[in-house]
Coordinates of C-alpha atoms in Angstrom, one line a residue:
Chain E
X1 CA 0.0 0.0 0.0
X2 CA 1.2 3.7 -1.0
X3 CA 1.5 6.2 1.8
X4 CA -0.8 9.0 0.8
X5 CA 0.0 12.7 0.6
X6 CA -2.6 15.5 1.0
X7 CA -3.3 18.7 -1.5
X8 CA -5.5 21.8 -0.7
X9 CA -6.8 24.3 -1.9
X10 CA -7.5 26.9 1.4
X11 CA -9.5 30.1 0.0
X12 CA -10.9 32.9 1.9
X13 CA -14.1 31.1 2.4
X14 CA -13.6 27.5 2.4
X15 CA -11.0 24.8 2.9
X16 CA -11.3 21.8 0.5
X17 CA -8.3 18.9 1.6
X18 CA -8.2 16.3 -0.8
X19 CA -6.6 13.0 0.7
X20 CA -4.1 11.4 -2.3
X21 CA -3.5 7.8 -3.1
X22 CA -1.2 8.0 -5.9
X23 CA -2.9 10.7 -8.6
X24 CA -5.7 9.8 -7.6
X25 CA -8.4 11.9 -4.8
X26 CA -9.2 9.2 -2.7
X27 CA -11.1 11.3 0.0
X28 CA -12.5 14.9 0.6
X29 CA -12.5 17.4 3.8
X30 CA -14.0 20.5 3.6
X31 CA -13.4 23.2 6.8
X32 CA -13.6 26.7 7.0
X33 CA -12.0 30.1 5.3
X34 CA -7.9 30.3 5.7
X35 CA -8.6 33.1 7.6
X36 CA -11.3 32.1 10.2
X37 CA -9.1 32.3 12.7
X38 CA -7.2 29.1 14.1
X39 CA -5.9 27.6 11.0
X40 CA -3.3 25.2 12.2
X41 CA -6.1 23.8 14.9
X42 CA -8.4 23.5 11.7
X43 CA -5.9 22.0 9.5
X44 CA -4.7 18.9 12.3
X45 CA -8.1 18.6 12.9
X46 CA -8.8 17.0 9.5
X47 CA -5.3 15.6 9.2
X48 CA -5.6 14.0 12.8
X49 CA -9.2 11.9 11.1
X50 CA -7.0 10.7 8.0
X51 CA -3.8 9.8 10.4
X52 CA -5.8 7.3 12.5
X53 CA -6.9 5.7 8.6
X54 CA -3.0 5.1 7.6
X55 CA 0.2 7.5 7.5
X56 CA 0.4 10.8 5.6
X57 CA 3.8 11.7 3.6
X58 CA 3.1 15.4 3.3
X59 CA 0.9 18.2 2.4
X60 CA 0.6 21.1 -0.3
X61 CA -1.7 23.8 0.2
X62 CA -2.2 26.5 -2.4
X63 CA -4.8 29.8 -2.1
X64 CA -5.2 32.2 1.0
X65 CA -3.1 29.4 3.5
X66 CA -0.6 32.0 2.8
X67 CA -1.6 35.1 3.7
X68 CA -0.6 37.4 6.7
X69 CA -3.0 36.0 9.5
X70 CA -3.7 32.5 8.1
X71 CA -1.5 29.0 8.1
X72 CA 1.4 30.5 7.5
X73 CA 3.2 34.1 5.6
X74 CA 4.0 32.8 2.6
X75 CA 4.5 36.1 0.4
X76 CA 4.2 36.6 -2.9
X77 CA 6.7 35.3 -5.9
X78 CA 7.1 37.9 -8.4
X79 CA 6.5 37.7 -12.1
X80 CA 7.7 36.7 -14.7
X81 CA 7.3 33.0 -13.0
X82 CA 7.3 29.8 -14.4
X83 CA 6.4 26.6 -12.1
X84 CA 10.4 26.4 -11.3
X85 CA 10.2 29.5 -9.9
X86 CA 7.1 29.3 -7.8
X87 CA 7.6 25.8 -6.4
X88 CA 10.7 26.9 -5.1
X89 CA 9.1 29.9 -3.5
X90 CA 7.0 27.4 -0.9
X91 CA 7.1 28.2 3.2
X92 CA 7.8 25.1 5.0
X93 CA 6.2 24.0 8.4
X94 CA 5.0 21.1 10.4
X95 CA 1.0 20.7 11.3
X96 CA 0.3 17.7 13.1
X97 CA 3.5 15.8 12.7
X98 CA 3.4 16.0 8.9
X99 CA 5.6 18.1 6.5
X100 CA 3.1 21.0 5.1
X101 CA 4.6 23.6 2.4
X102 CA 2.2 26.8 1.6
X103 CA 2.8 28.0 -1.6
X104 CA 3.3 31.7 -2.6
X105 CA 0.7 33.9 -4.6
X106 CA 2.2 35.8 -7.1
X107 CA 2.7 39.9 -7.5
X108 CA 3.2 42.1 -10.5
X109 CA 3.8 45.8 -11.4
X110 CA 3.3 46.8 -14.8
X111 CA 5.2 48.5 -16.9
X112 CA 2.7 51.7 -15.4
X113 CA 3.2 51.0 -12.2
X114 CA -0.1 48.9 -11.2
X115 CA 0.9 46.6 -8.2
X116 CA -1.2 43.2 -8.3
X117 CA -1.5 39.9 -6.9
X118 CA -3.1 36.3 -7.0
X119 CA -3.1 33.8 -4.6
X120 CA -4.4 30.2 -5.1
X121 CA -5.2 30.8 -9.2
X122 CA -1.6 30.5 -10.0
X123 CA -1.9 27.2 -9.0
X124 CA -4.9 26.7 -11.8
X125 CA -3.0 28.4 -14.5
X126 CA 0.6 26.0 -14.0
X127 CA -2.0 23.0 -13.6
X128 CA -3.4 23.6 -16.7
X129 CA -0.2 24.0 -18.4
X130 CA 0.5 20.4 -16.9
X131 CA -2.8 19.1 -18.0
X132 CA -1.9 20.4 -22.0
X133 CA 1.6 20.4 -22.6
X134 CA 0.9 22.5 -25.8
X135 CA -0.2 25.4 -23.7
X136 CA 3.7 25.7 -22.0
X137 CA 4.5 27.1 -26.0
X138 CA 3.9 30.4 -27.1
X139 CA 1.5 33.0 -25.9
X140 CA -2.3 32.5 -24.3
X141 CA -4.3 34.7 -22.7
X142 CA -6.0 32.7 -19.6
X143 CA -8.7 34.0 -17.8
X144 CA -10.2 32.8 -14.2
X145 CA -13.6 34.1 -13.8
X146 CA -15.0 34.7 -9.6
X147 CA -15.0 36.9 -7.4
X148 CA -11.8 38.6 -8.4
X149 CA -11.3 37.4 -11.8
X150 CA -7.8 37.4 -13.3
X151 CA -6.4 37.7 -16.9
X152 CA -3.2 35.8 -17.0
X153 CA -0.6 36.1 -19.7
X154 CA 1.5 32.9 -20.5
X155 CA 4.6 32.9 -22.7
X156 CA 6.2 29.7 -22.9
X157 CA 5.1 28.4 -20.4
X158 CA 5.7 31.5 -18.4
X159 CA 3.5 34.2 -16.2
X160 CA 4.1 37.2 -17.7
X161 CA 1.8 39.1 -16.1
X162 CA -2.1 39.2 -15.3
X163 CA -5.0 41.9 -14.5
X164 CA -7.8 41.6 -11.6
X165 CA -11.1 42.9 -12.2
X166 CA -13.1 42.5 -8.9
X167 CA -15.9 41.5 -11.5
X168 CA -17.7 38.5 -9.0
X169 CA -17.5 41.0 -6.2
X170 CA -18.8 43.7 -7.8
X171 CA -22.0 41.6 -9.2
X172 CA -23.1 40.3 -5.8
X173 CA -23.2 44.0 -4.3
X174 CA -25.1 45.8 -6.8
X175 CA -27.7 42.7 -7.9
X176 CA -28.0 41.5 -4.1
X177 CA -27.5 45.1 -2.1
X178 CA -28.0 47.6 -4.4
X179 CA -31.2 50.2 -4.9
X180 CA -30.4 49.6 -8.8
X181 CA -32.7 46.1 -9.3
X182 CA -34.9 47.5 -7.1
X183 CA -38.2 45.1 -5.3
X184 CA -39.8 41.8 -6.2
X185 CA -42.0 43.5 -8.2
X186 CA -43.4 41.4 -11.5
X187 CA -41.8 42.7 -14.8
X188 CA -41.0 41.4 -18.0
X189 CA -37.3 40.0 -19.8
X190 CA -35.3 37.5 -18.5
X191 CA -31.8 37.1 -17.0
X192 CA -30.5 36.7 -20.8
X193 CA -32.1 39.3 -22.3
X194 CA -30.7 41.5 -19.4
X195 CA -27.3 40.5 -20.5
X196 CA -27.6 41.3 -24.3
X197 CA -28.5 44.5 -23.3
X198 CA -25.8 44.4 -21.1
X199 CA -23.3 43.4 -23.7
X200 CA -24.4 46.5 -26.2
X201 CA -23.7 49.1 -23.9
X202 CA -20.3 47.5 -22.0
X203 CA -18.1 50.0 -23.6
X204 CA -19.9 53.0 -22.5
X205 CA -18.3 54.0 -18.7
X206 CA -19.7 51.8 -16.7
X207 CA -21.0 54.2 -13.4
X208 CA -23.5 55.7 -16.4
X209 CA -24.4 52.9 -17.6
X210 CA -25.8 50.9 -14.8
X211 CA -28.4 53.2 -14.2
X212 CA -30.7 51.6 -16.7
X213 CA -30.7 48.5 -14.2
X214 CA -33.3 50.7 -12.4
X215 CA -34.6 53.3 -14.6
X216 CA -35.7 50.3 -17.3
X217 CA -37.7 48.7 -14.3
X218 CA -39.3 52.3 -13.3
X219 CA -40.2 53.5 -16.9
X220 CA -40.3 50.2 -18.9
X221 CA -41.7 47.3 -16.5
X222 CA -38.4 45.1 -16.7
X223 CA -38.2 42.1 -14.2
X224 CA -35.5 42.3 -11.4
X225 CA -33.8 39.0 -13.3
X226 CA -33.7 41.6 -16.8
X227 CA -31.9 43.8 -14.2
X228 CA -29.8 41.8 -12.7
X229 CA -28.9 40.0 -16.3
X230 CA -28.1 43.5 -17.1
X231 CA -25.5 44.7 -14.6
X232 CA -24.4 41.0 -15.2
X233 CA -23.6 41.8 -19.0
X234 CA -22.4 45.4 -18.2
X235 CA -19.6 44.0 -16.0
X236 CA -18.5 40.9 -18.0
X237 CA -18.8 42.1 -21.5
X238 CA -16.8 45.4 -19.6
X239 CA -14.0 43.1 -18.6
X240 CA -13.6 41.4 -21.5
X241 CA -13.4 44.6 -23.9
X242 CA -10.8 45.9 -21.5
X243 CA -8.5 42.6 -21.9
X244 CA -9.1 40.8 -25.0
X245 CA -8.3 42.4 -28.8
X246 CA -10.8 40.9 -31.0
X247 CA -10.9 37.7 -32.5
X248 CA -8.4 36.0 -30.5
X249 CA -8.8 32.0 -28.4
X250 CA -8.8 32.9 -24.7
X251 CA -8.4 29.7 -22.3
X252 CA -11.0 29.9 -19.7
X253 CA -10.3 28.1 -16.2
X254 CA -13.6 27.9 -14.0
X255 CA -16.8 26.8 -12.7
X256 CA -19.0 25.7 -15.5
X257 CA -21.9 28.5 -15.7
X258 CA -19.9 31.5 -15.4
X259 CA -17.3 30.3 -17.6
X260 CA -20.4 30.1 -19.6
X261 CA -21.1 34.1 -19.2
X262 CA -17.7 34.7 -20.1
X263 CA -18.1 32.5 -23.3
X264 CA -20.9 34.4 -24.6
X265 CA -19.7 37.8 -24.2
X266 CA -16.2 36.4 -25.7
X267 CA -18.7 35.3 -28.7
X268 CA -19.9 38.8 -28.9
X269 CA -16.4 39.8 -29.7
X270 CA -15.7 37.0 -32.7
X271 CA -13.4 35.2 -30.0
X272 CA -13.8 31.6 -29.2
X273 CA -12.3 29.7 -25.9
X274 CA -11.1 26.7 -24.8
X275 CA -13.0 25.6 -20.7
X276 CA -10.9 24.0 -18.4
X277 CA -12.4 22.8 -15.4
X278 CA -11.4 24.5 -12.5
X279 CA -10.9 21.7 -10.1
X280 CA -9.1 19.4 -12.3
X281 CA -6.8 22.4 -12.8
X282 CA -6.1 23.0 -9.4
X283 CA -5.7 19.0 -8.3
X284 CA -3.2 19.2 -11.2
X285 CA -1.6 22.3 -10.1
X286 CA -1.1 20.7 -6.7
X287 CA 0.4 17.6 -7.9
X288 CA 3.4 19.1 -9.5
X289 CA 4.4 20.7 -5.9
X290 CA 4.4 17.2 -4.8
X291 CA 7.6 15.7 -3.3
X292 CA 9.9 18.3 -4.4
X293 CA 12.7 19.2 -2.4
X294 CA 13.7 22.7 -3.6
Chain M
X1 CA -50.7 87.4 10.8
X2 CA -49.6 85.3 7.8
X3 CA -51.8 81.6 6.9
X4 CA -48.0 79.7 7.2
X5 CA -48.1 76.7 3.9
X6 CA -45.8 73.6 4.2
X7 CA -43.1 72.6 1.7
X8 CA -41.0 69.5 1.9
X9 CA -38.4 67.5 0.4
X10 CA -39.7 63.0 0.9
X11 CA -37.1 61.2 -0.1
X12 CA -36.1 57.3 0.2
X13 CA -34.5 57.6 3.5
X14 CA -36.2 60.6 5.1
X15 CA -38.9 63.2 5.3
X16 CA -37.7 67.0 5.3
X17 CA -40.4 69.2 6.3
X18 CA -40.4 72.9 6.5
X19 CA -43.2 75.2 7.9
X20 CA -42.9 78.6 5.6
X21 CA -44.0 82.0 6.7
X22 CA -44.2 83.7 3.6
X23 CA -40.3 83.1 2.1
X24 CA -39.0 82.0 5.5
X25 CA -38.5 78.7 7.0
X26 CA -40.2 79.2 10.5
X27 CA -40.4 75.3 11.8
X28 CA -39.0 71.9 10.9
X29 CA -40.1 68.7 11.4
X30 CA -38.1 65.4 10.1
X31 CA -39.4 61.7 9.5
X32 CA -39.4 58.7 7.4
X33 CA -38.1 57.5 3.7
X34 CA -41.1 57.6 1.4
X35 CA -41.3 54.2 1.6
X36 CA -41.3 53.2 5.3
X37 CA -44.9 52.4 5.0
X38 CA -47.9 54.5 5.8
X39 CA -46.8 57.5 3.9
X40 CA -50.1 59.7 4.8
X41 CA -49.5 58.8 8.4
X42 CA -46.5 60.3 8.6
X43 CA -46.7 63.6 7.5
X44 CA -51.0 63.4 8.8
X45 CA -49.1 63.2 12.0
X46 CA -46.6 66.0 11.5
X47 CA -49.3 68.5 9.8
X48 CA -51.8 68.1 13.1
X49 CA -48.8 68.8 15.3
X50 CA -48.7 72.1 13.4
X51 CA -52.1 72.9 13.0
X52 CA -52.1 73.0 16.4
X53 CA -50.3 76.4 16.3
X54 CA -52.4 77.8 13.3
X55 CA -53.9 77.4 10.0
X56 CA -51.9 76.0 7.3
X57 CA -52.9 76.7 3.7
X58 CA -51.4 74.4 1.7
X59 CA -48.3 71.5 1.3
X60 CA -46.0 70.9 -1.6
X61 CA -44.0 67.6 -2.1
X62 CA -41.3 66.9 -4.2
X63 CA -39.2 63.5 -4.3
X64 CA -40.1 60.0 -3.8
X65 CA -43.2 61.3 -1.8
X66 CA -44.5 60.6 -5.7
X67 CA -43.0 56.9 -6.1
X68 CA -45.6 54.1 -6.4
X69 CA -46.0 52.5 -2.7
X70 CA -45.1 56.1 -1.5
X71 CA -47.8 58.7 -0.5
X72 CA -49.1 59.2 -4.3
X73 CA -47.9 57.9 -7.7
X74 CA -46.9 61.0 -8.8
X75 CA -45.8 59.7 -12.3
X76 CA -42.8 61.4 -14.2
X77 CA -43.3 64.5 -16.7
X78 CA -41.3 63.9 -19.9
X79 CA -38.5 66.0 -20.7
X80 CA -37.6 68.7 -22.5
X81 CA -39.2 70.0 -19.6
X82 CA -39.4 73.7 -17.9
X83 CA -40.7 74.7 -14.8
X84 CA -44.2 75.7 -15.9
X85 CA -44.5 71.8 -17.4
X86 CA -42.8 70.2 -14.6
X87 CA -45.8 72.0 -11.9
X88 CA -48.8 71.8 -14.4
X89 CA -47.8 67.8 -14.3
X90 CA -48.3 67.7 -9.9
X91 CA -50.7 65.0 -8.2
X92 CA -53.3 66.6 -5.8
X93 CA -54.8 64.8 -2.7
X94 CA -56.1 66.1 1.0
X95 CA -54.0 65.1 3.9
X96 CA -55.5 65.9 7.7
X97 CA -57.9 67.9 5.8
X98 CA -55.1 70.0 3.8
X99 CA -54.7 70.3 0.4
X100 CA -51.1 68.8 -0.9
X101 CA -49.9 68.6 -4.7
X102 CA -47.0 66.2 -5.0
X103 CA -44.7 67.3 -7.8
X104 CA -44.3 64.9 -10.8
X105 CA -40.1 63.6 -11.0
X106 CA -39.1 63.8 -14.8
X107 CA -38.2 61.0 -17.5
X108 CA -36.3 61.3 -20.7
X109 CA -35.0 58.8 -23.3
X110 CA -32.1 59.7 -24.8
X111 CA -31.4 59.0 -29.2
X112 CA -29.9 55.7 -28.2
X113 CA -32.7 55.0 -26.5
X114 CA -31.2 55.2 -22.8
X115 CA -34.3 55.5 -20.4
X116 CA -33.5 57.8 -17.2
X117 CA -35.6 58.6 -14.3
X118 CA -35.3 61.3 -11.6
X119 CA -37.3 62.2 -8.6
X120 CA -36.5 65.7 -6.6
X121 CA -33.6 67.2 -7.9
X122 CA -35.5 68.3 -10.8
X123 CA -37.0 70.3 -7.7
X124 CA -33.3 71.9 -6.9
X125 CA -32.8 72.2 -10.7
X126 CA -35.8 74.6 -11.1
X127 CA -34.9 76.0 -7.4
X128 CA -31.1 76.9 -9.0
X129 CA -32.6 78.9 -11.8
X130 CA -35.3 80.6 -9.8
X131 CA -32.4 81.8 -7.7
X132 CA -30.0 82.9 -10.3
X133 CA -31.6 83.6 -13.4
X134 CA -29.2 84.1 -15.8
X135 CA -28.5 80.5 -15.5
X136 CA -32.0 80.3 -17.9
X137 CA -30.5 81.9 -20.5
X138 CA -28.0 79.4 -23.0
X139 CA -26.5 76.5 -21.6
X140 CA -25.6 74.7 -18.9
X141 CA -24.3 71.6 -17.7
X142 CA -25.6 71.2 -13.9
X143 CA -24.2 68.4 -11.8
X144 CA -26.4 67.0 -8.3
X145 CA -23.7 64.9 -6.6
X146 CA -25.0 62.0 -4.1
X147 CA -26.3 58.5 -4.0
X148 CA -27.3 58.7 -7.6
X149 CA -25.3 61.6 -9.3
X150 CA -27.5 63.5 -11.7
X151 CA -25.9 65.4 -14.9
X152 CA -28.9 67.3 -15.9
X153 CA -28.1 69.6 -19.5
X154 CA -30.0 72.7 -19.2
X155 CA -31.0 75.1 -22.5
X156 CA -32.7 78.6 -21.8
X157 CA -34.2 77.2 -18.7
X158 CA -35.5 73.6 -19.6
X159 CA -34.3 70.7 -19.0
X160 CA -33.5 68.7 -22.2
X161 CA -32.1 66.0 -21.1
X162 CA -29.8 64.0 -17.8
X163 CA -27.5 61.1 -17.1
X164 CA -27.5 59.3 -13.6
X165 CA -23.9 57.9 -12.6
X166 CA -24.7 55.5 -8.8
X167 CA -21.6 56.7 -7.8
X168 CA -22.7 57.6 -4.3
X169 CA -24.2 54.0 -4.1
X170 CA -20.8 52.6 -5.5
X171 CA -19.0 54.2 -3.0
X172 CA -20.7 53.2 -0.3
X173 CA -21.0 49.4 -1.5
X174 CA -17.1 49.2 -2.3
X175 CA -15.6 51.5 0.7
X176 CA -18.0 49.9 3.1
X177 CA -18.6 46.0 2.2
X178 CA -16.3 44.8 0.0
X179 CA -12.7 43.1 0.4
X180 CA -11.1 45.9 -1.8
X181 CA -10.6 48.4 1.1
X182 CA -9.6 45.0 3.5
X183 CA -8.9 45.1 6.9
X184 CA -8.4 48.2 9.7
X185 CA -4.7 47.0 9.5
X186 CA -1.9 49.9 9.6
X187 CA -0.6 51.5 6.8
X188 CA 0.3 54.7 4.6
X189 CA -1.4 57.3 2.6
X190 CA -4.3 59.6 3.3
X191 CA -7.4 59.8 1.6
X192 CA -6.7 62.6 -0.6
X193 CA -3.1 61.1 -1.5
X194 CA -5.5 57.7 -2.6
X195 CA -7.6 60.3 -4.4
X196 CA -4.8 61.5 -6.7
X197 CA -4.0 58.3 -7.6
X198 CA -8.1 57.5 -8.5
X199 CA -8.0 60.6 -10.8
X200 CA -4.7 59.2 -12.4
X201 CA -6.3 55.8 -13.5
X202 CA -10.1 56.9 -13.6
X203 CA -10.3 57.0 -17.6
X204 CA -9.4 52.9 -17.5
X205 CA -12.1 50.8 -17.5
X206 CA -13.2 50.7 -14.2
X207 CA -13.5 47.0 -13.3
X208 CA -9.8 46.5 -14.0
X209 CA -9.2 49.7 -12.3
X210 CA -10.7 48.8 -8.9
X211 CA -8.2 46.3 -7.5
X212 CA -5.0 48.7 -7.1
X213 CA -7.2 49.7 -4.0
X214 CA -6.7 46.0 -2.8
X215 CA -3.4 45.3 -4.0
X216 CA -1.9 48.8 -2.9
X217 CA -2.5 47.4 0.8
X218 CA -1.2 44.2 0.0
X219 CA 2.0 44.8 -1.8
X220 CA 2.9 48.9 -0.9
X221 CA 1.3 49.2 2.7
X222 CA -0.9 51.6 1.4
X223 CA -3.2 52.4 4.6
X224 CA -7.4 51.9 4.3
X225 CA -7.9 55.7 3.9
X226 CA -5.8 55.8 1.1
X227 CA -7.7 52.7 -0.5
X228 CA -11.0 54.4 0.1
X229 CA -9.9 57.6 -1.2
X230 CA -8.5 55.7 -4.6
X231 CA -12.1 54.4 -5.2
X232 CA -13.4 57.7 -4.5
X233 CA -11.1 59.1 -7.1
X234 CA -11.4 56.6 -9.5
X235 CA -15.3 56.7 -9.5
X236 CA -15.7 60.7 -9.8
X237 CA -12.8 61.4 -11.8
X238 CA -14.6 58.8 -14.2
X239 CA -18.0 60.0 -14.1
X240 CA -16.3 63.3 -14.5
X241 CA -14.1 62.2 -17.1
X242 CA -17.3 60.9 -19.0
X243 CA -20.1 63.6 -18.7
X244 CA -17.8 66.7 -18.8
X245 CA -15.9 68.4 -22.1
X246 CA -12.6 69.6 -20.8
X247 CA -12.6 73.0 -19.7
X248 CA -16.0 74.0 -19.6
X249 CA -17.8 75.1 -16.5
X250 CA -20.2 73.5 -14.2
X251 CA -22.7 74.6 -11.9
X252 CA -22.8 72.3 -8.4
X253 CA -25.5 71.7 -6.4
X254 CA -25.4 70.0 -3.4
X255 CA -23.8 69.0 -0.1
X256 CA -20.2 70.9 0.8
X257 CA -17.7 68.1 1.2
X258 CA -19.4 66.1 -1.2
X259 CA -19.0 69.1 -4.5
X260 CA -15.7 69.7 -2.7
X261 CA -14.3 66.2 -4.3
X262 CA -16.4 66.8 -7.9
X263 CA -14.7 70.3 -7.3
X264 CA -11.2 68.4 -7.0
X265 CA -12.1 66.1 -10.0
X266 CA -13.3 68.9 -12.2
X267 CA -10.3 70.6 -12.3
X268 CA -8.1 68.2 -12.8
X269 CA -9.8 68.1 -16.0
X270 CA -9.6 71.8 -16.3
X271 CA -12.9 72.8 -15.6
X272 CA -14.3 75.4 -13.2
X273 CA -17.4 75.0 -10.9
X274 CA -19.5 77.3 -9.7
X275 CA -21.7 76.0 -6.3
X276 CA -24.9 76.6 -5.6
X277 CA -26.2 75.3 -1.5
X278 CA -28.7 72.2 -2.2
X279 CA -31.2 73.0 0.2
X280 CA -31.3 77.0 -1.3
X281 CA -32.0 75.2 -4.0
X282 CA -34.9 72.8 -3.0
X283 CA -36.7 75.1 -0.8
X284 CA -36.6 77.8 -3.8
X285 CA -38.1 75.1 -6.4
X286 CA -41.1 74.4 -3.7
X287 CA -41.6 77.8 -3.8
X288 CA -42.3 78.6 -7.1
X289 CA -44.7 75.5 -7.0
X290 CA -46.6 77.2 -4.3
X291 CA -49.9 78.8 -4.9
X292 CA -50.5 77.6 -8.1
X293 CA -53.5 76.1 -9.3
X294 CA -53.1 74.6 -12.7

């Protein structure tokens, strides 16, 4: 029998441990955000269950385990980074008896001096690049949709650089908090037409376009799901004029129906995409930090 | 002795109501948004407490006093609209045995076939050109900063057209709820230095903009103030950026810290302001809707 090794993925809201037999995920703990306060205690908590099953070699984490507060500091490896680089960058400690190494985010500055940083999707994007060889040549533009969705630029298998738009964040404010979709009041359109709508009028600035969120439910009798379809299609199809020339493949790494969202308003552009599921990514991402020394 | 009328100001978080003895504000009485439920209850309660001291003649309403759910749908009069249309277009009813006219809000469509709704600062609009007359003769671009920014274009005293930007909304959202601004940990930079930086970016699409106020604090130590006063400055300087030719001048209306920062933004683009007080402004609109019967 193998000793099995542990990955995980610890994000601001939610720890997902994935028990490893081989390359293979052959048992899940989920436990709360990295920094929920008492990470370590969380971490040989779950680690302490799988112990008493049969012995653990080590552990990886990737995401928010890193940050100031959480597992562990584990800073920020700067770009241009290829896997090499990153792996190497990894903060070693010991959680319940077992090895565990925290790997960096990533940071950037542009050539216009806008600072950025990832943690957690870095670990997607070199996954995926595992998971299709061919990506690791020439360039690709890679984009994570969520709550902060990046734009990642890959040359040769390098990070070159990469853009956050807060898109996710934004979206759950204003269609969940905001005056601008207004009551449950009945009202015509769906979610969809919402979002073509959306999509036509993404280039404009966006603070004067969202108004018609509310002043198309006041004055035209739209449904709050037109209005929230809307703001949806203002902020995607904003994002994706802002980061992708026309015409162009763009890889997309995520959950399946907001990749979805992103397709579409790609489509409005004459760009096509290639979806890679986000958890394969990740698992894949993981397993090339496996075992090494550096 | 004077018969004292009643002018007020309903909007969705509170009541303004002022007790007028001829041109002078001789008693106020605050209370509910518009929408709180029982509308004529309210301001039947307030009314009695002043009839108490004498007869009242009359009560004008502007704002969401006219908003379905509110005391009286009031509707919206379509624009170009002047003064005279704007008061023909009022909602009468009887309230604690007084007579009240709730004034219409406006609507416009622009050639694109934007709809826009507004309810009261047409009210400080009318008020501003009652006050300072010359500002009926040509044009004028006239700017009510708060929760949703009107741009209102004024042409020998009508209103031809507006533009809302949420930035007030916006603000309040991202500075107060979101992970942008992050935690109350220490750091460098006032407001206004996070401001400057806002106006710098504020013509970049503003999705992809956002996240400097994040990263700042991550990677430069960049203190919350200074984050809040980047979105700040990114969100004006861009609504500025988009409703306002360079150079030209604006009139302000509103409250003084908040024109102060459209102030800042306005002449960064080279444009001059002049400022006009927003309640001067209100309780001069009311007035010239007083009396009249059409």
């Amino acid at each position: 029998m193998s000793v099995k090794h542990v990955v995980g993925d610890w994000g601001t809201t939610r720890l997902r441990l994935f028990r490893m037999d081989g390359g293979d995920v052959d048992a899940r703990l989920d436990g709360p955000g990295a920094l929920a306060g008492d990470a370590e205690g969380a971490l040989a908590e779950r680690l302490d269950v799988w112990k008493a099953e049969g012995a653990l070699s080590e552990v990886v984490l990737c995401g928010m385990a890193g940050a100031p507060g959480a597992l562990v500091a584990a800073g920020y490896a700067a770009c241009p980074a290829d896997a090499a680089h990153w792996l190497s960058s990894r903060t070693r400690l010991e959680v319940a008896g077992i090895p565990v190494s925290v790997l960096p985010g990533l940071s950037c500055t542009d050539s216009e001096g806008v600072p950025e940083v990832m943690r957690g999707e870095e670990a997607q994007v070199f996954g995926a690049l595992a998971l299709h060889p061919e990506l690791g040549q020439g360039e690709h533009l890679i984009a994570l949709p969520g709550t902060h969705c990046k734009w990642v630029s890959v040359v040769n298998g390098t990070i070159v650089g990469f853009r956050t738009h807060p898109t996710g964040e934004l979206y759950a404010l204003l269609a969940g908090q905001s005056t601008l979709t207004g009551p449950d009041t009945p009202g015509e359109g769906t979610f969809d037409d919402g979002f073509a709508r959306g999509t036509e009028r993404c280039e404009e600035p966006l603070t004067g376009a969202l108004f018609e969120a509310r002043a198309a439910r006041m004055l035209d009798g739209r449904s709050k799901d037109w209005s929230r379809g809307y703001i949806s299609g203002l902020l995607i199809g904003g994002e994706v004029a802002a980061q992708v020339p026309e015409g162009i493949s763009v890889v997309l790494i995520g959950d399946q129906a907001l990749v979805a969202l992103y397709d579409r308003a790609l489509a409005a552009r004459g760009c096509t995409s290639r979806k890679i599921d986000g958890d394969a990514a990740v698992l894949a991402g993981l397993a090339i930090a496996k075992g090494q020394k550096a």
